[in-house]
Coordinates of C-alpha atoms and ligand atoms in Angstrom, one line a residue:
M1 CA -10.9 -18.4 -13.9
S2 CA -8.3 -20.6 -12.3
L3 CA -6.2 -19.1 -9.5
P4 CA -2.5 -17.9 -10.2
K5 CA 0.3 -20.2 -9.4
Q6 CA 2.2 -17.4 -7.7
V7 CA 1.5 -13.9 -6.4
K8 CA 3.4 -10.9 -5.5
I9 CA 2.8 -9.6 -1.9
V10 CA 3.8 -5.9 -1.6
E11 CA 4.5 -5.4 2.3
V12 CA 3.2 -2.0 3.0
G13 CA 3.3 -2.1 6.9
P14 CA 6.2 0.3 7.4
R15 CA 4.3 3.1 5.4
D16 CA 0.6 2.3 5.3
G17 CA 0.7 0.7 8.7
L18 CA 2.9 3.1 10.7
Q19 CA 1.7 6.3 9.1
N20 CA -1.4 6.1 11.2
E21 CA 0.3 5.5 14.6
K22 CA -0.2 8.4 16.9
E23 CA 2.9 7.7 19.1
N24 CA 6.2 8.4 17.5
V25 CA 7.9 5.3 16.2
P26 CA 11.5 6.0 16.2
A27 CA 13.5 5.5 13.0
E28 CA 15.5 2.7 14.6
V29 CA 12.4 0.6 15.1
K30 CA 11.2 1.3 11.6
I31 CA 14.6 0.4 10.1
E32 CA 14.6 -3.0 12.1
L33 CA 11.0 -3.7 10.9
V34 CA 12.0 -3.1 7.3
D35 CA 15.1 -5.2 7.7
R36 CA 13.2 -8.1 9.3
L37 CA 10.7 -7.8 6.4
T38 CA 13.6 -7.8 3.8
S39 CA 14.9 -11.1 5.3
A40 CA 11.5 -12.6 5.1
G41 CA 11.7 -12.5 1.3
F42 CA 9.4 -9.8 0.0
A43 CA 10.3 -8.5 -3.4
N44 CA 8.7 -5.2 -2.7
I45 CA 8.4 -3.2 0.5
E46 CA 6.7 0.2 0.8
A47 CA 9.2 1.6 3.3
A48 CA 8.6 5.4 3.3
S49 CA 6.4 8.4 2.4
F50 CA 7.7 11.8 1.4
V51 CA 4.7 13.8 2.3
S52 CA 4.2 16.9 4.3
P53 CA 5.2 16.2 7.9
K54 CA 2.4 18.6 8.9
W55 CA -0.1 16.3 7.3
V56 CA 1.5 12.9 8.3
P57 CA 4.0 13.5 11.3
Q58 CA 4.8 9.8 11.6
M59 CA 6.4 9.7 8.2
A60 CA 8.8 12.5 8.9
T61 CA 11.8 10.1 9.4
S62 CA 11.5 8.5 6.0
K63 CA 14.8 9.9 4.8
E64 CA 16.6 8.4 7.8
V65 CA 14.8 5.0 7.3
M66 CA 15.7 4.8 3.5
T67 CA 19.2 5.7 4.3
A68 CA 19.8 3.1 7.0
I69 CA 18.0 0.0 5.9
A70 CA 20.0 -3.1 4.8
R71 CA 19.0 -3.3 1.2
K72 CA 18.9 -6.6 -0.5
P73 CA 19.7 -6.5 -4.2
G74 CA 16.6 -7.1 -6.3
V75 CA 14.2 -5.8 -3.7
V76 CA 12.3 -2.8 -4.6
Y77 CA 11.9 -0.3 -1.7
S78 CA 9.0 2.1 -2.5
A79 CA 8.1 5.5 -1.4
L80 CA 5.0 7.7 -1.7
T81 CA 5.6 11.0 -3.5
P82 CA 2.6 13.3 -4.0
N83 CA 4.6 16.1 -5.7
M84 CA 8.1 17.1 -6.9
Q85 CA 9.1 18.1 -3.5
G86 CA 8.4 14.5 -2.5
F87 CA 10.0 13.0 -5.6
E88 CA 13.3 14.9 -5.0
A89 CA 13.4 13.6 -1.5
A90 CA 12.7 10.0 -2.5
L91 CA 15.3 10.2 -5.3
A92 CA 17.9 11.5 -2.8
A93 CA 16.9 8.6 -0.4
R94 CA 17.4 6.2 -3.2
A95 CA 13.8 4.8 -3.5
D96 CA 13.5 2.3 -6.2
E97 CA 9.9 3.0 -7.0
V98 CA 7.8 6.2 -6.4
V99 CA 4.1 6.0 -5.8
I100 CA 1.8 8.7 -6.9
F101 CA -1.5 8.4 -5.1
G102 CA -4.8 9.6 -6.4
S103 CA -8.4 8.8 -5.7
A104 CA -11.5 7.7 -7.6
S105 CA -13.4 9.9 -5.4
E106 CA -13.4 13.7 -5.7
A107 CA -14.3 14.2 -1.9
F108 CA -11.4 12.0 -0.8
S109 CA -8.9 13.6 -3.2
Q110 CA -9.6 17.1 -1.4
R111 CA -9.1 15.6 2.0
N112 CA -6.2 13.5 1.4
I113 CA -4.1 15.6 -0.9
N114 CA -5.7 18.9 -0.9
C115 CA -6.7 19.1 -4.6
S116 CA -9.2 17.8 -7.1
I117 CA -8.6 14.6 -9.1
A118 CA -7.8 16.5 -12.3
E119 CA -5.5 18.8 -10.4
S120 CA -3.8 15.7 -8.9
I121 CA -3.3 14.1 -12.2
A122 CA -1.8 17.4 -13.4
R123 CA 0.6 17.6 -10.4
F124 CA 1.8 13.9 -11.1
V125 CA 2.8 14.7 -14.7
D126 CA 6.1 16.1 -13.7
V127 CA 6.6 13.4 -11.0
A128 CA 6.0 10.6 -13.5
K129 CA 8.3 12.2 -16.1
A130 CA 11.0 12.5 -13.5
A131 CA 10.7 9.0 -12.4
K132 CA 11.0 7.8 -15.9
D133 CA 14.0 10.1 -16.5
H134 CA 15.7 8.6 -13.6
G135 CA 14.8 5.0 -14.3
L136 CA 12.7 4.5 -11.3
R137 CA 9.7 2.5 -11.3
L138 CA 6.4 4.3 -11.2
R139 CA 3.3 3.0 -9.3
G140 CA 0.0 4.7 -9.1
S141 CA -2.4 4.1 -6.3
I142 CA -6.3 4.8 -6.5
S143 CA -7.9 5.3 -3.2
C144 CA -11.7 4.7 -2.6
A145 CA -12.1 2.5 -5.6
F146 CA -14.8 0.5 -3.8
G147 CA -16.4 3.3 -1.7
C148 CA -15.7 6.6 -0.1
P149 CA -16.0 7.8 3.5
Y150 CA -17.4 11.2 2.3
Q151 CA -19.3 10.5 -0.9
G152 CA -20.3 6.9 -0.5
E153 CA -20.7 5.0 -3.7
V154 CA -18.0 5.4 -6.3
P155 CA -19.0 4.6 -9.9
L156 CA -17.1 2.0 -11.9
E157 CA -16.5 4.6 -14.6
A158 CA -14.8 6.8 -12.1
V159 CA -12.2 4.0 -11.2
A160 CA -11.9 3.1 -14.9
D161 CA -11.2 6.8 -15.6
V162 CA -8.4 7.2 -13.2
V163 CA -6.8 3.9 -14.1
G164 CA -6.6 5.2 -17.7
R165 CA -5.0 8.5 -16.5
M166 CA -2.6 6.7 -14.5
R167 CA -1.8 4.4 -17.4
D168 CA -1.3 7.5 -19.6
L169 CA 1.2 9.0 -17.0
G170 CA 3.3 5.7 -17.6
C171 CA 2.7 3.8 -14.5
D172 CA 4.2 0.3 -14.4
E173 CA 1.6 -0.8 -11.7
I174 CA -1.6 0.5 -10.6
D175 CA -3.2 -0.3 -7.1
I176 CA -6.9 -0.4 -6.8
A177 CA -7.5 0.4 -3.1
D178 CA -10.3 -0.2 -0.9
T179 CA -9.3 2.6 1.6
I180 CA -12.2 2.0 4.1
G181 CA -12.5 -1.8 3.6
V182 CA -16.1 -1.8 2.5
S183 CA -16.0 -4.0 -0.6
T184 CA -17.3 -7.5 -0.9
P185 CA -16.3 -10.2 -3.3
R186 CA -18.7 -9.7 -6.2
K187 CA -18.2 -6.0 -6.0
T188 CA -14.6 -6.5 -5.9
Q189 CA -14.7 -8.5 -9.2
A190 CA -16.7 -5.8 -10.9
V191 CA -14.3 -3.1 -9.9
M192 CA -11.4 -5.2 -10.9
A193 CA -13.0 -5.9 -14.4
A194 CA -13.6 -2.2 -14.8
A195 CA -10.0 -1.4 -14.0
A196 CA -8.7 -4.2 -16.3
R197 CA -10.6 -2.7 -19.3
E198 CA -8.1 0.2 -19.0
F199 CA -4.7 -1.5 -17.8
R200 CA -3.1 -4.8 -18.4
I201 CA -4.4 -7.1 -15.6
E202 CA -0.8 -8.3 -14.7
G203 CA 0.0 -4.8 -13.7
L204 CA -3.1 -4.3 -11.4
S205 CA -2.9 -4.9 -7.7
G206 CA -5.4 -5.2 -4.9
H207 CA -4.9 -3.1 -1.8
F208 CA -7.6 -4.1 0.7
H209 CA -8.0 -2.6 4.2
D210 CA -9.8 -5.1 6.5
T211 CA -12.2 -2.7 8.2
Y212 CA -15.3 -4.9 7.6
G213 CA -13.4 -8.3 7.7
Q214 CA -13.8 -8.8 3.9
A215 CA -10.2 -8.4 2.8
L216 CA -9.3 -12.1 2.4
A217 CA -12.4 -12.8 0.7
N218 CA -11.8 -9.9 -1.7
I219 CA -8.3 -11.2 -2.3
Y220 CA -9.6 -14.6 -3.2
A221 CA -12.3 -12.9 -5.5
S222 CA -9.5 -10.8 -7.1
M223 CA -7.6 -13.7 -7.9
E224 CA -10.5 -15.3 -9.5
A225 CA -10.7 -12.1 -11.6
G226 CA -7.1 -12.6 -12.6
I227 CA -5.3 -10.3 -10.1
A228 CA -1.9 -11.5 -8.9
I229 CA -0.4 -8.6 -6.8
F230 CA -1.7 -7.9 -3.3
H231 CA -0.7 -5.4 -0.6
S232 CA -0.7 -6.3 2.9
S233 CA 0.5 -5.1 6.2
V234 CA 2.5 -7.0 8.9
S235 CA 0.4 -7.7 11.9
G236 CA -2.4 -5.8 10.2
L237 CA -1.1 -2.4 11.2
G238 CA -2.5 0.7 9.8
G239 CA -5.4 2.8 8.6
C240 CA -5.4 6.0 6.8
P241 CA -5.2 9.4 8.7
Y242 CA -7.9 10.8 6.2
A243 CA -10.4 8.1 6.3
K244 CA -11.9 8.2 9.8
G245 CA -12.5 4.8 11.3
A246 CA -10.6 2.9 8.7
T247 CA -8.5 0.1 10.1
G248 CA -5.3 -1.6 9.0
N249 CA -4.6 -3.3 5.8
V250 CA -5.2 -7.0 5.5
A251 CA -2.6 -8.7 7.7
T252 CA 0.3 -10.1 5.8
E253 CA 0.4 -13.2 7.9
D254 CA -3.3 -14.1 7.2
V255 CA -2.7 -13.5 3.4
L256 CA 0.4 -15.8 3.5
Y257 CA -1.3 -18.5 5.5
M258 CA -4.1 -18.5 2.9
M259 CA -1.6 -18.6 0.0
Q260 CA 0.1 -21.4 1.7
G261 CA -3.1 -23.4 1.9
L262 CA -4.0 -22.8 -1.6
G263 CA -0.5 -23.8 -2.8
I264 CA 0.2 -20.3 -4.3
E265 CA 3.9 -19.4 -4.1
T266 CA 4.7 -16.0 -2.6
G267 CA 8.5 -16.4 -2.0
V268 CA 7.9 -15.0 1.6
D269 CA 8.8 -16.9 4.9
L270 CA 5.7 -16.7 7.1
D271 CA 7.7 -17.6 10.3
I272 CA 9.9 -14.5 9.8
V273 CA 6.9 -12.3 9.2
V274 CA 5.2 -13.7 12.4
D275 CA 8.4 -12.7 14.2
A276 CA 8.4 -9.2 12.6
G277 CA 4.7 -8.9 13.6
Q278 CA 5.4 -9.8 17.2
F279 CA 8.4 -7.4 17.2
I280 CA 6.3 -4.4 16.2
S281 CA 3.3 -5.3 18.2
Q282 CA 5.5 -5.5 21.2
F283 CA 6.9 -2.1 20.5
L284 CA 3.5 -0.7 20.1
G285 CA 2.4 -2.3 23.3
R286 CA -0.6 -4.1 21.9
K287 CA -1.6 -7.5 20.5
G288 CA -1.1 -7.7 16.8
A289 CA -4.3 -7.8 14.6
S290 CA -3.2 -10.8 12.4
R291 CA -5.3 -13.8 13.5
A292 CA -2.8 -16.3 11.9
G293 CA 0.2 -14.5 13.3
N294 CA -1.3 -14.7 16.9
A295 CA -2.3 -18.3 16.4
I296 CA 1.3 -19.2 15.1
A297 CA 2.8 -17.3 18.0
A298 CA 0.5 -18.9 20.6
K299 CA 1.2 -22.4 19.2
R300 CA 4.9 -21.7 19.3
A301 CA 4.6 -20.6 23.0
G302 CA 3.0 -24.1 23.6
Ligands
LIG1 P1 -0.6 21.4 0.4 O1 -0.7 22.0 1.7 O2 -1.8 21.6 -0.6 O3 0.7 21.7 -0.4 O4 -0.3 19.8 0.5 P2 1.5 23.0 -0.7 O5 2.4 22.6 -1.9 O6 0.8 24.2 -0.4 O7 2.7 22.9 0.7 C1 2.3 23.3 2.0 C2 3.5 23.0 2.9 O8 3.8 21.6 2.7 C3 4.8 23.6 2.5 O9 5.5 23.8 3.7 C4 5.6 22.7 1.7 O10 6.9 22.8 1.8 C5 5.2 21.4 2.5 P3 5.4 25.3 4.4 O11 5.9 26.4 3.5 O12 3.9 25.5 4.8 O13 6.3 25.1 5.7 N1 5.3 20.1 1.5 C6 5.9 19.0 1.7 N2 6.8 18.8 2.8 C7 7.4 17.6 2.6 N3 7.3 16.7 1.5 C8 6.5 17.1 0.6 C9 5.8 18.3 0.6 N4 4.9 18.9 -0.3 C10 4.5 20.1 0.3 N5 6.4 16.2 -0.4 C11 0.3 17.7 0.0 C12 -0.4 18.9 -0.5 C13 0.0 16.5 -0.9 C14 1.8 17.7 0.1 C15 -0.3 17.3 1.4 O14 -1.7 17.3 1.3 C16 0.1 16.0 1.9 O15 1.3 15.7 2.3 N6 -0.8 15.1 2.2 C17 -0.5 13.8 2.8 C18 -1.4 12.8 2.4 C19 -1.0 11.5 2.8 O16 0.1 11.1 3.0 N7 -1.9 10.6 3.0 C20 -1.8 9.3 3.5 C21 -1.1 8.4 2.4 S1 -2.3 7.9 1.1 C22 -3.0 6.5 1.6 O17 -2.7 6.0 2.8 C23 -3.8 5.7 0.7 C24 -3.3 4.4 0.1 O18 -2.7 3.6 1.2 C25 -4.3 3.7 -0.7 C26 -5.5 3.4 0.0 O19 -5.6 2.7 1.0 O20 -6.5 4.1 -0.3 C27 -2.0 4.8 -0.6
LIG2 MG1 -4.0 2.2 2.3

């Protein structure tokens, strides 16, 4: 299949990236990061997560962040909402899109959200209905679609099954996530094909962590399979607190560099993202994980 002419890049650094940082990142820094990303031109930024602060302390400032960011009309600011408590908080904080997050692996579901896959879907029913009642976009995220840190292999049927359940809940978009970054291109295409049997392909997205250095190859393979929405994290921030050893999402700068080279439109200004990556890396006191971001910054410095 030919590659898409344009893709949507969902910037998840402020949520998936920062949720895994041990040191407290103050709300002002998160707000500045989101504002910089807004000015870079993303149509969708995952900015917050209304989960239990005991489970993910770093996201406890989500309300402050959502309230203070400089919103650009038309940009969708998303927030994770595992249950009605999270939904109510996201609604009050004016999230444009709420994200219910389940798993294709039973073992991971228990560790991440403390319930079985079936129980999680039952919990999401009310959230999904409330989202629709309030006219919010609803996204479903499926962890461990390509492999699980606890159970290993995840059958294609398990992915397809959860995609079907998320579809039945009324999701507008469904993320197929490689939580621990283990997939390789052919496997990626097989999983995406299984997901596409249950949901329209234009609404499927690829959420790749780069733990084994395969994320860009998996994105390319996904585009060959017809996927045109991808998640990435500025400066490659991140990991998942419930997937030991998992590293960050694919770096946004690397994805943008590849898309530019392929002539695929993203609507995002790479230079501004590089600046945002330098900003957050400086705050965190370490070199960013984006190869393209670091190369561009080094070239600028001459
Ligand atoms: P639980 O302990 O089973 O729930 O947690 P509970 O209903 O029994 O509540 C226990 C306590 O949590 C209560 O407080 C609740 O008020 C509080 P207490 O009475 O003990 O003081 N609580 C909340 N507080 C704030 N906001 C809420 C909320 N809900 C309950 N929404 C729960 C169940 C799902 C809440 C918990 O397991 C949790 O928060 N897990 C966090 C999971 C998480 O955030 N994981 C990382 C994000 S997912 C991810 O990164 C994967 C993704 O990137 C895709 C990929 O790469 O795979 C999306
Ligand atoms: Mg993730």
